[in-house]
PDB file of C-alpha atoms in Angstrom:
ATOM      1  CA  UNK A  59       0.000   0.000   0.000  1.00 44.00           C
ATOM      2  CA  UNK A  60       1.370   3.374  -0.958  1.00 41.00           C
ATOM      3  CA  UNK A  61       2.257   5.824   1.800  1.00 42.00           C
ATOM      4  CA  UNK A  62       0.346   8.544  -0.091  1.00 42.00           C
ATOM      5  CA  UNK A  63      -2.928   6.731   0.394  1.00 44.00           C
ATOM      6  CA  UNK A  64      -5.316   8.201   3.042  1.00 43.00           C
ATOM      7  CA  UNK A  65      -8.184   6.665   4.938  1.00 45.00           C
ATOM      8  CA  UNK A  66     -11.560   8.436   5.150  1.00 53.00           C
ATOM      9  CA  UNK A  67     -12.270   9.970   8.561  1.00 54.00           C
ATOM     10  CA  UNK A  68     -15.418   9.179  10.537  1.00 55.00           C
ATOM     11  CA  UNK A  69     -18.247  11.744  10.211  1.00 54.00           C
ATOM     12  CA  UNK A  70     -17.987  12.726  13.877  1.00 54.00           C
ATOM     13  CA  UNK A  71     -14.294  13.591  13.440  1.00 52.00           C
ATOM     14  CA  UNK A  72     -15.034  15.659  10.337  1.00 55.00           C
ATOM     15  CA  UNK A  73     -17.636  17.685  12.283  1.00 51.00           C
ATOM     16  CA  UNK A  74     -15.140  18.305  15.104  1.00 53.00           C
ATOM     17  CA  UNK A  75     -12.469  19.520  12.661  1.00 52.00           C
ATOM     18  CA  UNK A  76     -14.983  21.831  10.989  1.00 55.00           C
ATOM     19  CA  UNK A  77     -15.952  23.359  14.390  1.00 56.00           C
ATOM     20  CA  UNK A  78     -12.286  23.915  15.312  1.00 49.00           C
ATOM     21  CA  UNK A  79     -11.618  25.699  12.013  1.00 50.00           C
ATOM     22  CA  UNK A  80     -14.686  27.908  12.520  1.00 52.00           C
ATOM     23  CA  UNK A  81     -13.419  28.877  15.990  1.00 47.00           C
ATOM     24  CA  UNK A  82      -9.980  29.686  14.577  1.00 44.00           C
ATOM     25  CA  UNK A  83     -11.542  31.956  11.980  1.00 40.00           C
ATOM     26  CA  UNK A  84     -13.574  33.765  14.667  1.00 41.00           C
ATOM     27  CA  UNK A  85     -10.488  34.270  16.814  1.00 36.00           C
ATOM     28  CA  UNK A  86      -8.503  35.679  13.911  1.00 37.00           C
ATOM     29  CA  UNK A  87     -11.329  38.035  12.991  1.00 34.00           C
ATOM     30  CA  UNK A  88     -11.576  39.152  16.607  1.00 37.00           C
ATOM     31  CA  UNK A  89      -7.895  40.044  16.792  1.00 33.00           C
ATOM     32  CA  UNK A  90      -8.121  41.820  13.476  1.00 33.00           C
ATOM     33  CA  UNK A  91     -10.991  43.995  14.704  1.00 32.00           C
ATOM     34  CA  UNK A  92      -9.216  44.720  17.963  1.00 34.00           C
ATOM     35  CA  UNK A  93      -6.158  45.921  16.103  1.00 33.00           C
ATOM     36  CA  UNK A  94      -8.279  48.422  14.178  1.00 32.00           C
ATOM     37  CA  UNK A  95     -10.520  49.751  16.960  1.00 33.00           C
ATOM     38  CA  UNK A  96      -9.388  50.230  20.561  1.00 32.00           C
ATOM     39  CA  UNK A  97     -12.227  50.959  23.008  1.00 32.00           C
ATOM     40  CA  UNK A  98     -11.718  54.001  25.269  1.00 32.00           C
ATOM     41  CA  UNK A  99     -10.422  53.272  28.776  1.00 30.00           C
ATOM     42  CA  UNK A 100     -12.998  53.065  31.559  1.00 30.00           C
ATOM     43  CA  UNK A 101     -13.619  56.211  33.572  1.00 29.00           C
ATOM     44  CA  UNK A 102     -11.703  54.756  36.516  1.00 27.00           C
ATOM     45  CA  UNK A 103      -8.613  54.037  34.418  1.00 25.00           C
ATOM     46  CA  UNK A 104      -5.425  55.984  35.027  1.00 26.00           C
ATOM     47  CA  UNK A 105      -4.853  55.966  31.261  1.00 23.00           C
ATOM     48  CA  UNK A 106      -5.680  59.236  29.565  1.00 24.00           C
ATOM     49  CA  UNK A 107      -5.942  59.992  25.877  1.00 26.00           C
ATOM     50  CA  UNK A 108      -4.511  63.321  24.724  1.00 26.00           C
ATOM     51  CA  UNK A 109      -6.164  65.060  21.755  1.00 29.00           C
ATOM     52  CA  UNK A 110      -3.936  65.671  18.738  1.00 31.00           C
ATOM     53  CA  UNK A 111      -2.004  68.933  18.767  1.00 31.00           C
ATOM     54  CA  UNK A 112      -2.128  71.135  15.685  1.00 33.00           C
ATOM     55  CA  UNK A 113       1.128  72.395  14.128  1.00 34.00           C
ATOM     56  CA  UNK A 114       0.053  75.922  15.061  1.00 36.00           C
ATOM     57  CA  UNK A 115      -0.308  74.949  18.714  1.00 36.00           C
ATOM     58  CA  UNK A 116       3.042  73.209  18.631  1.00 35.00           C
ATOM     59  CA  UNK A 117       4.683  76.340  17.276  1.00 39.00           C
ATOM     60  CA  UNK A 118       3.013  78.457  19.936  1.00 39.00           C
ATOM     61  CA  UNK A 119       4.164  76.148  22.704  1.00 39.00           C
ATOM     62  CA  UNK A 120       7.756  76.398  21.573  1.00 39.00           C
ATOM     63  CA  UNK A 121       7.827  80.170  21.201  1.00 35.00           C
ATOM     64  CA  UNK A 122       9.670  82.306  23.719  1.00 37.00           C
ATOM     65  CA  UNK A 123       6.580  84.412  24.311  1.00 38.00           C
ATOM     66  CA  UNK A 124       4.476  81.409  25.252  1.00 38.00           C
ATOM     67  CA  UNK A 125       7.314  79.955  27.303  1.00 33.00           C
ATOM     68  CA  UNK A 126       7.468  83.101  29.384  1.00 34.00           C
ATOM     69  CA  UNK A 127       3.803  82.795  30.356  1.00 38.00           C
ATOM     70  CA  UNK A 128       3.412  79.079  30.984  1.00 37.00           C
ATOM     71  CA  UNK A 129       2.033  78.039  34.338  1.00 36.00           C
ATOM     72  CA  UNK A 130       1.886  74.706  36.117  1.00 37.00           C
ATOM     73  CA  UNK A 131      -1.485  73.657  34.688  1.00 39.00           C
ATOM     74  CA  UNK A 132      -0.266  73.953  31.104  1.00 37.00           C
ATOM     75  CA  UNK A 133       3.122  72.493  31.950  1.00 44.00           C
ATOM     76  CA  UNK A 134       1.529  69.324  33.298  1.00 43.00           C
ATOM     77  CA  UNK A 135      -0.477  68.887  30.088  1.00 41.00           C
ATOM     78  CA  UNK A 136       2.302  69.721  27.655  1.00 42.00           C
ATOM     79  CA  UNK A 137       5.153  68.106  29.549  1.00 48.00           C
ATOM     80  CA  UNK A 138       7.416  71.077  28.818  1.00 52.00           C
ATOM     81  CA  UNK A 139      10.597  71.503  30.818  1.00 58.00           C
ATOM     82  CA  UNK A 140      12.987  74.346  31.538  1.00 60.00           C
ATOM     83  CA  UNK A 141      16.275  73.100  30.095  1.00 76.00           C
ATOM     84  CA  UNK A 142      18.083  76.294  31.086  1.00 88.00           C
ATOM     85  CA  UNK A 143      17.606  78.865  33.854  1.00 94.00           C
ATOM     86  CA  UNK A 144      14.478  80.844  33.043  1.00 94.00           C
ATOM     87  CA  UNK A 145      14.214  84.618  33.499  1.00 95.00           C
ATOM     88  CA  UNK A 146      10.802  86.168  34.198  1.00 95.00           C
ATOM     89  CA  UNK A 147      10.286  89.195  31.969  1.00 92.00           C
ATOM     90  CA  UNK A 148       6.560  89.262  31.176  1.00 90.00           C
ATOM     91  CA  UNK A 149       5.583  91.220  34.309  1.00 93.00           C
ATOM     92  CA  UNK A 150       7.226  93.223  37.077  1.00 94.00           C
ATOM     93  CA  UNK A 151       7.970  91.452  40.345  1.00 96.00           C
ATOM     94  CA  UNK A 152       7.572  93.868  43.267  1.00 95.00           C
ATOM     95  CA  UNK A 153       7.370  97.645  42.960  1.00 93.00           C
ATOM     96  CA  UNK A 154       9.850 100.497  43.134  1.00 93.00           C
ATOM     97  CA  UNK A 155      12.909 101.719  41.277  1.00 94.00           C
ATOM     98  CA  UNK A 156      15.707  99.716  42.898  1.00 97.00           C
ATOM     99  CA  UNK A 157      16.109  96.079  41.963  1.00 97.00           C
ATOM    100  CA  UNK A 158      17.602  92.924  43.395  1.00 98.00           C
ATOM    101  CA  UNK A 159      18.280  89.913  41.175  1.00 98.00           C
ATOM    102  CA  UNK A 160      16.876  86.796  42.841  1.00 98.00           C
ATOM    103  CA  UNK A 161      17.566  83.165  41.916  1.00 98.00           C
ATOM    104  CA  UNK A 162      15.137  80.545  43.268  1.00 98.00           C
ATOM    105  CA  UNK A 163      15.681  76.811  43.791  1.00 98.00           C
ATOM    106  CA  UNK A 164      13.872  74.092  45.736  1.00 98.00           C
ATOM    107  CA  UNK A 165      13.491  70.311  46.030  1.00 97.00           C
ATOM    108  CA  UNK A 166      16.913  69.570  44.595  1.00 97.00           C
ATOM    109  CA  UNK A 167      17.091  66.343  46.657  1.00 96.00           C
ATOM    110  CA  UNK A 168      20.895  66.085  46.461  1.00 96.00           C
ATOM    111  CA  UNK A 169      20.935  66.861  42.709  1.00 95.00           C
ATOM    112  CA  UNK A 170      22.048  70.468  43.203  1.00 96.00           C
ATOM    113  CA  UNK A 171      25.239  70.017  41.173  1.00 94.00           C
ATOM    114  CA  UNK A 172      23.118  69.497  38.056  1.00 93.00           C
ATOM    115  CA  UNK A 173      21.822  73.075  38.242  1.00 95.00           C
ATOM    116  CA  UNK A 174      22.988  76.042  36.231  1.00 95.00           C
ATOM    117  CA  UNK A 175      22.971  78.905  38.717  1.00 97.00           C
ATOM    118  CA  UNK A 176      22.932  82.412  37.200  1.00 97.00           C
ATOM    119  CA  UNK A 177      24.753  85.286  38.833  1.00 97.00           C
ATOM    120  CA  UNK A 178      22.647  87.450  41.090  1.00 98.00           C
ATOM    121  CA  UNK A 179      22.269  89.222  44.406  1.00 98.00           C
ATOM    122  CA  UNK A 180      20.134  86.765  46.372  1.00 98.00           C
ATOM    123  CA  UNK A 181      19.797  82.977  46.162  1.00 98.00           C
ATOM    124  CA  UNK A 182      16.687  81.517  47.798  1.00 98.00           C
ATOM    125  CA  UNK A 183      16.303  77.787  48.541  1.00 98.00           C
ATOM    126  CA  UNK A 184      12.761  76.798  49.544  1.00 98.00           C
ATOM    127  CA  UNK A 185      13.627  73.464  51.171  1.00 98.00           C
ATOM    128  CA  UNK A 186      13.924  69.737  50.399  1.00 98.00           C
ATOM    129  CA  UNK A 187      17.565  70.006  49.410  1.00 98.00           C
ATOM    130  CA  UNK A 188      18.230  66.493  50.822  1.00 97.00           C
ATOM    131  CA  UNK A 189      16.854  63.024  50.058  1.00 96.00           C
ATOM    132  CA  UNK A 190      16.955  61.400  53.487  1.00 96.00           C
ATOM    133  CA  UNK A 191      17.260  64.502  55.655  1.00 96.00           C
ATOM    134  CA  UNK A 192      20.591  63.382  57.106  1.00 97.00           C
ATOM    135  CA  UNK A 193      23.105  65.780  58.582  1.00 97.00           C
ATOM    136  CA  UNK A 194      25.667  64.548  56.063  1.00 98.00           C
ATOM    137  CA  UNK A 195      23.447  65.525  53.119  1.00 98.00           C
ATOM    138  CA  UNK A 196      22.838  68.927  54.678  1.00 98.00           C
ATOM    139  CA  UNK A 197      26.573  69.432  55.079  1.00 98.00           C
ATOM    140  CA  UNK A 198      27.179  68.481  51.454  1.00 98.00           C
ATOM    141  CA  UNK A 199      24.582  71.002  50.305  1.00 98.00           C
ATOM    142  CA  UNK A 200      26.154  73.648  52.522  1.00 98.00           C
ATOM    143  CA  UNK A 201      29.558  72.982  50.946  1.00 98.00           C
ATOM    144  CA  UNK A 202      28.028  73.552  47.516  1.00 98.00           C
ATOM    145  CA  UNK A 203      26.418  76.782  48.703  1.00 98.00           C
ATOM    146  CA  UNK A 204      29.889  77.915  49.728  1.00 98.00           C
ATOM    147  CA  UNK A 205      31.046  77.748  46.100  1.00 98.00           C
ATOM    148  CA  UNK A 206      28.376  80.216  44.935  1.00 98.00           C
ATOM    149  CA  UNK A 207      29.268  83.908  44.758  1.00 97.00           C
ATOM    150  CA  UNK A 208      25.881  85.464  45.552  1.00 98.00           C
ATOM    151  CA  UNK A 209      26.075  88.181  48.182  1.00 98.00           C
ATOM    152  CA  UNK A 210      23.024  86.849  50.028  1.00 98.00           C
ATOM    153  CA  UNK A 211      21.777  83.264  50.378  1.00 98.00           C
ATOM    154  CA  UNK A 212      18.666  82.306  52.305  1.00 98.00           C
ATOM    155  CA  UNK A 213      17.493  78.763  52.983  1.00 98.00           C
ATOM    156  CA  UNK A 214      14.619  77.006  54.700  1.00 98.00           C
ATOM    157  CA  UNK A 215      14.012  73.309  55.299  1.00 98.00           C
ATOM    158  CA  UNK A 216      11.224  71.181  53.859  1.00 98.00           C
ATOM    159  CA  UNK A 217       9.486  67.985  54.875  1.00 96.00           C
ATOM    160  CA  UNK A 218      12.478  65.883  53.757  1.00 97.00           C
ATOM    161  CA  UNK A 219      14.738  67.570  56.327  1.00 97.00           C
ATOM    162  CA  UNK A 220      12.970  65.712  59.123  1.00 95.00           C
ATOM    163  CA  UNK A 221      16.105  65.428  61.248  1.00 95.00           C
ATOM    164  CA  UNK A 222      16.440  69.203  61.393  1.00 97.00           C
ATOM    165  CA  UNK A 223      12.920  69.415  62.851  1.00 96.00           C
ATOM    166  CA  UNK A 224      14.296  67.846  66.047  1.00 96.00           C
ATOM    167  CA  UNK A 225      17.129  70.364  66.394  1.00 96.00           C
ATOM    168  CA  UNK A 226      17.089  73.892  67.674  1.00 94.00           C
ATOM    169  CA  UNK A 227      17.456  76.609  65.049  1.00 96.00           C
ATOM    170  CA  UNK A 228      21.002  77.360  66.178  1.00 97.00           C
ATOM    171  CA  UNK A 229      22.231  73.887  65.172  1.00 98.00           C
ATOM    172  CA  UNK A 230      20.610  74.119  61.743  1.00 98.00           C
ATOM    173  CA  UNK A 231      22.248  77.495  61.200  1.00 98.00           C
ATOM    174  CA  UNK A 232      25.637  76.096  62.215  1.00 98.00           C
ATOM    175  CA  UNK A 233      25.331  73.261  59.695  1.00 98.00           C
ATOM    176  CA  UNK A 234      24.044  75.591  56.962  1.00 98.00           C
ATOM    177  CA  UNK A 235      26.735  78.158  57.672  1.00 98.00           C
ATOM    178  CA  UNK A 236      27.005  79.398  54.074  1.00 98.00           C
ATOM    179  CA  UNK A 237      23.486  80.813  54.096  1.00 98.00           C
ATOM    180  CA  UNK A 238      21.004  82.511  56.404  1.00 98.00           C
ATOM    181  CA  UNK A 239      18.693  79.844  57.798  1.00 98.00           C
ATOM    182  CA  UNK A 240      15.081  80.811  58.501  1.00 98.00           C
ATOM    183  CA  UNK A 241      12.550  78.851  60.561  1.00 98.00           C
ATOM    184  CA  UNK A 242       9.675  81.027  61.723  1.00 98.00           C
ATOM    185  CA  UNK A 243      12.239  83.816  61.631  1.00 98.00           C
ATOM    186  CA  UNK A 244      13.043  86.699  59.346  1.00 98.00           C
ATOM    187  CA  UNK A 245      15.854  88.819  57.990  1.00 98.00           C
ATOM    188  CA  UNK A 246      15.984  92.300  56.454  1.00 98.00           C
ATOM    189  CA  UNK A 247      18.120  92.895  53.353  1.00 98.00           C
ATOM    190  CA  UNK A 248      18.407  96.489  52.163  1.00 97.00           C
ATOM    191  CA  UNK A 249      15.004  97.275  53.654  1.00 97.00           C
ATOM    192  CA  UNK A 250      13.325  94.132  52.249  1.00 98.00           C
ATOM    193  CA  UNK A 251      11.649  92.065  54.968  1.00 98.00           C
ATOM    194  CA  UNK A 252      12.020  88.318  54.310  1.00 98.00           C
ATOM    195  CA  UNK A 253      10.394  85.594  56.418  1.00 98.00           C
ATOM    196  CA  UNK A 254      10.693  81.806  56.120  1.00 98.00           C
ATOM    197  CA  UNK A 255       8.873  78.649  57.273  1.00 98.00           C
ATOM    198  CA  UNK A 256       9.481  74.945  56.520  1.00 98.00           C
ATOM    199  CA  UNK A 257       6.021  73.471  57.075  1.00 98.00           C
ATOM    200  CA  UNK A 258       3.643  71.498  54.847  1.00 97.00           C
ATOM    201  CA  UNK A 259       0.078  70.302  55.487  1.00 96.00           C
ATOM    202  CA  UNK A 260      -0.413  66.730  56.676  1.00 95.00           C
ATOM    203  CA  UNK A 261      -0.395  64.501  53.616  1.00 91.00           C
ATOM    204  CA  UNK A 262      -2.389  61.472  54.804  1.00 89.00           C
ATOM    205  CA  UNK A 263      -5.750  62.881  53.738  1.00 77.00           C
ATOM    206  CA  UNK A 264      -4.553  63.621  50.209  1.00 81.00           C
ATOM    207  CA  UNK A 265      -5.272  61.167  47.363  1.00 77.00           C
ATOM    208  CA  UNK A 266      -2.844  58.242  47.414  1.00 81.00           C
ATOM    209  CA  UNK A 267      -1.043  59.450  50.527  1.00 85.00           C
ATOM    210  CA  UNK A 268      -2.861  57.572  53.316  1.00 87.00           C
ATOM    211  CA  UNK A 269       0.366  55.766  54.212  1.00 89.00           C
ATOM    212  CA  UNK A 270       1.700  59.111  55.501  1.00 91.00           C
ATOM    213  CA  UNK A 271      -0.640  59.065  58.495  1.00 92.00           C
ATOM    214  CA  UNK A 272       2.182  57.994  60.823  1.00 92.00           C
ATOM    215  CA  UNK A 273       3.889  61.372  60.416  1.00 93.00           C
ATOM    216  CA  UNK A 274       0.811  63.575  60.751  1.00 93.00           C
ATOM    217  CA  UNK A 275       1.728  66.514  63.003  1.00 94.00           C
ATOM    218  CA  UNK A 276       5.286  65.185  63.259  1.00 94.00           C
ATOM    219  CA  UNK A 277       8.474  66.807  61.995  1.00 96.00           C
ATOM    220  CA  UNK A 278       7.520  69.642  59.632  1.00 97.00           C
ATOM    221  CA  UNK A 279       4.055  68.179  58.852  1.00 97.00           C
ATOM    222  CA  UNK A 280       1.184  70.065  60.466  1.00 97.00           C
ATOM    223  CA  UNK A 281      -2.598  70.079  60.376  1.00 96.00           C
ATOM    224  CA  UNK A 282      -4.255  73.108  58.826  1.00 96.00           C
ATOM    225  CA  UNK A 283      -5.462  74.054  62.313  1.00 97.00           C
ATOM    226  CA  UNK A 284      -1.885  74.153  63.628  1.00 97.00           C
ATOM    227  CA  UNK A 285      -0.684  75.920  60.493  1.00 98.00           C
ATOM    228  CA  UNK A 286      -3.287  78.627  61.034  1.00 98.00           C
ATOM    229  CA  UNK A 287      -1.703  79.388  64.411  1.00 98.00           C
ATOM    230  CA  UNK A 288       1.842  79.289  62.998  1.00 98.00           C
ATOM    231  CA  UNK A 289       1.019  81.484  60.007  1.00 98.00           C
ATOM    232  CA  UNK A 290      -0.720  84.039  62.193  1.00 98.00           C
ATOM    233  CA  UNK A 291       2.763  84.950  63.480  1.00 98.00           C
ATOM    234  CA  UNK A 292       4.059  85.977  60.041  1.00 98.00           C
ATOM    235  CA  UNK A 293       4.814  89.708  60.397  1.00 98.00           C
ATOM    236  CA  UNK A 294       2.404  91.923  58.521  1.00 97.00           C
ATOM    237  CA  UNK A 295       5.264  93.942  57.018  1.00 98.00           C
ATOM    238  CA  UNK A 296       6.708  90.870  55.251  1.00 98.00           C
ATOM    239  CA  UNK A 297       7.714  91.618  51.636  1.00 98.00           C
ATOM    240  CA  UNK A 298       9.077  88.200  50.643  1.00 98.00           C
ATOM    241  CA  UNK A 299       7.722  84.973  52.127  1.00 98.00           C
ATOM    242  CA  UNK A 300       9.592  81.673  51.726  1.00 98.00           C
ATOM    243  CA  UNK A 301       7.394  78.660  52.474  1.00 98.00           C
ATOM    244  CA  UNK A 302       8.007  75.047  51.566  1.00 98.00           C
ATOM    245  CA  UNK A 303       4.318  74.541  50.813  1.00 98.00           C
ATOM    246  CA  UNK A 304       2.475  76.612  48.219  1.00 98.00           C
ATOM    247  CA  UNK A 305      -0.896  78.088  49.043  1.00 98.00           C
ATOM    248  CA  UNK A 306      -4.009  76.130  48.099  1.00 96.00           C
ATOM    249  CA  UNK A 307      -4.993  76.767  44.494  1.00 95.00           C
ATOM    250  CA  UNK A 308      -1.824  78.286  43.024  1.00 97.00           C
ATOM    251  CA  UNK A 309       1.011  76.120  41.690  1.00 96.00           C
ATOM    252  CA  UNK A 310      -0.001  73.302  44.039  1.00 94.00           C
ATOM    253  CA  UNK A 311      -0.885  70.457  41.680  1.00 91.00           C
ATOM    254  CA  UNK A 312      -4.143  68.790  42.651  1.00 85.00           C
ATOM    255  CA  UNK A 313      -4.991  71.034  45.610  1.00 89.00           C
ATOM    256  CA  UNK A 314      -1.978  70.066  47.745  1.00 92.00           C
ATOM    257  CA  UNK A 315      -1.248  73.566  49.028  1.00 96.00           C
ATOM    258  CA  UNK A 316      -2.210  75.050  52.368  1.00 97.00           C
ATOM    259  CA  UNK A 317      -5.598  76.675  52.879  1.00 97.00           C
ATOM    260  CA  UNK A 318      -4.341  78.318  56.083  1.00 98.00           C
ATOM    261  CA  UNK A 319      -1.493  80.000  54.204  1.00 98.00           C
ATOM    262  CA  UNK A 320      -3.886  81.099  51.483  1.00 97.00           C
ATOM    263  CA  UNK A 321      -6.013  82.892  54.059  1.00 98.00           C
ATOM    264  CA  UNK A 322      -3.034  84.411  55.867  1.00 98.00           C
ATOM    265  CA  UNK A 323      -1.466  86.096  52.848  1.00 97.00           C
ATOM    266  CA  UNK A 324      -4.708  87.996  52.251  1.00 96.00           C
ATOM    267  CA  UNK A 325      -3.773  90.032  55.334  1.00 97.00           C
ATOM    268  CA  UNK A 326      -0.129  90.617  54.385  1.00 98.00           C
ATOM    269  CA  UNK A 327      -0.599  93.923  52.596  1.00 97.00           C
ATOM    270  CA  UNK A 328       3.132  94.464  51.997  1.00 98.00           C
ATOM    271  CA  UNK A 329       3.734  91.013  50.506  1.00 98.00           C
ATOM    272  CA  UNK A 330       5.123  91.053  46.951  1.00 98.00           C
ATOM    273  CA  UNK A 331       6.675  87.609  46.516  1.00 98.00           C
ATOM    274  CA  UNK A 332       6.058  84.056  47.760  1.00 98.00           C
ATOM    275  CA  UNK A 333       8.700  81.419  46.967  1.00 98.00           C
ATOM    276  CA  UNK A 334       7.717  77.786  47.573  1.00 98.00           C
ATOM    277  CA  UNK A 335       8.355  74.221  46.422  1.00 98.00           C
ATOM    278  CA  UNK A 336       7.076  70.818  47.616  1.00 96.00           C
ATOM    279  CA  UNK A 337       4.761  70.050  44.641  1.00 95.00           C
ATOM    280  CA  UNK A 338       7.203  68.969  41.952  1.00 94.00           C
ATOM    281  CA  UNK A 339       4.762  68.895  39.039  1.00 91.00           C
ATOM    282  CA  UNK A 340       3.835  72.552  39.527  1.00 94.00           C
ATOM    283  CA  UNK A 341       7.224  74.180  38.894  1.00 94.00           C
ATOM    284  CA  UNK A 342       6.486  77.607  37.473  1.00 95.00           C
ATOM    285  CA  UNK A 343       5.284  81.080  38.375  1.00 95.00           C
ATOM    286  CA  UNK A 344       2.119  83.127  38.541  1.00 96.00           C
ATOM    287  CA  UNK A 345       1.022  86.577  39.658  1.00 95.00           C
ATOM    288  CA  UNK A 346      -2.273  86.618  41.561  1.00 95.00           C
ATOM    289  CA  UNK A 347      -5.028  89.222  41.724  1.00 93.00           C
ATOM    290  CA  UNK A 348      -3.259  90.935  44.641  1.00 92.00           C
ATOM    291  CA  UNK A 349      -0.109  91.345  42.499  1.00 94.00           C
ATOM    292  CA  UNK A 350       1.754  88.829  44.656  1.00 97.00           C
ATOM    293  CA  UNK A 351       4.151  86.789  42.540  1.00 97.00           C
ATOM    294  CA  UNK A 352       4.166  83.063  43.362  1.00 98.00           C
ATOM    295  CA  UNK A 353       7.221  81.014  42.407  1.00 97.00           C
ATOM    296  CA  UNK A 354       7.153  77.221  42.683  1.00 97.00           C
ATOM    297  CA  UNK A 355      10.909  76.676  42.467  1.00 97.00           C
ATOM    298  CA  UNK A 356      10.996  72.844  42.408  1.00 97.00           C
ATOM    299  CA  UNK A 357      14.035  71.573  40.514  1.00 93.00           C
ATOM    300  CA  UNK A 358      12.816  68.065  39.745  1.00 85.00           C
ATOM    301  CA  UNK A 359      14.630  67.819  36.375  1.00 82.00           C
ATOM    302  CA  UNK A 360      14.024  71.546  36.007  1.00 88.00           C
ATOM    303  CA  UNK A 361      16.400  74.496  35.996  1.00 93.00           C
ATOM    304  CA  UNK A 362      15.950  77.513  38.252  1.00 95.00           C
ATOM    305  CA  UNK A 363      13.683  80.505  37.825  1.00 97.00           C
ATOM    306  CA  UNK A 364      15.222  83.934  38.365  1.00 97.00           C
ATOM    307  CA  UNK A 365      14.088  87.543  38.051  1.00 98.00           C
ATOM    308  CA  UNK A 366      14.625  91.121  39.153  1.00 98.00           C
ATOM    309  CA  UNK A 367      12.742  92.060  42.308  1.00 98.00           C
ATOM    310  CA  UNK A 368      11.850  95.769  42.428  1.00 98.00           C
ATOM    311  CA  UNK A 369      11.616  97.623  45.712  1.00 97.00           C
TER     312      UNK A 369
END
């Protein structure tokens, strides 16, 4: 018998083969359809679909004029970054004829050597310059500050400098000897009253931050009720306020700023500038309806913001 000969299959086997082939065809068609049409993600999905951007919009986003006006909300959508130090020139910061060039940094988290620091009169650091808050990291940052030629340097701590929250202010100043350290204290430079605080609101009641409950009201974390008491002590003649947290509603991401600070600055009639950090995604600047300029100076893969302060 030749090996090419074949035996007829039973009817039941033929039916089974036919069903398998039909299923294979359905599966192939299903994959083909899926490759052409992708259903939108459910409303609870973290996936978001961005609408296409027109060439005109792309050109506008890249222009210097648009760059000078971008705020945190647009920056989060567009994903734009400051690759070089950025100078504010689309509105006047402060008031008066004299000017002081200010450079702002914050949330460097031990990456300070990656920054390009422009020349200027005053360098302000709004906290979180360490990763772990260790004394060693603070000393390393202080050594770097010592290499900068600015006449004035002012620094506050942030929530990452938890170790410093257990020290008295004198020890922090000794470690940060190449700058003026502020913690519910102020300094006057050429008639400009500057006040600094390191606090942030408790984070456990913010979305995705429930694990932070163990540090509520510890270190530099405070409830809004406690912050209201602390902020009430900010002198009313303050011109520049340095706070690690932003106020609620301005450069604070998804409402992560302090409501107590927002209320307090309404009563600071001489306030012209608020420098903050803490919310990395909201790096940028904005001038509010009271003509107070808000700077979120976070340097999470961002370069510094600097400007002339008029007084």
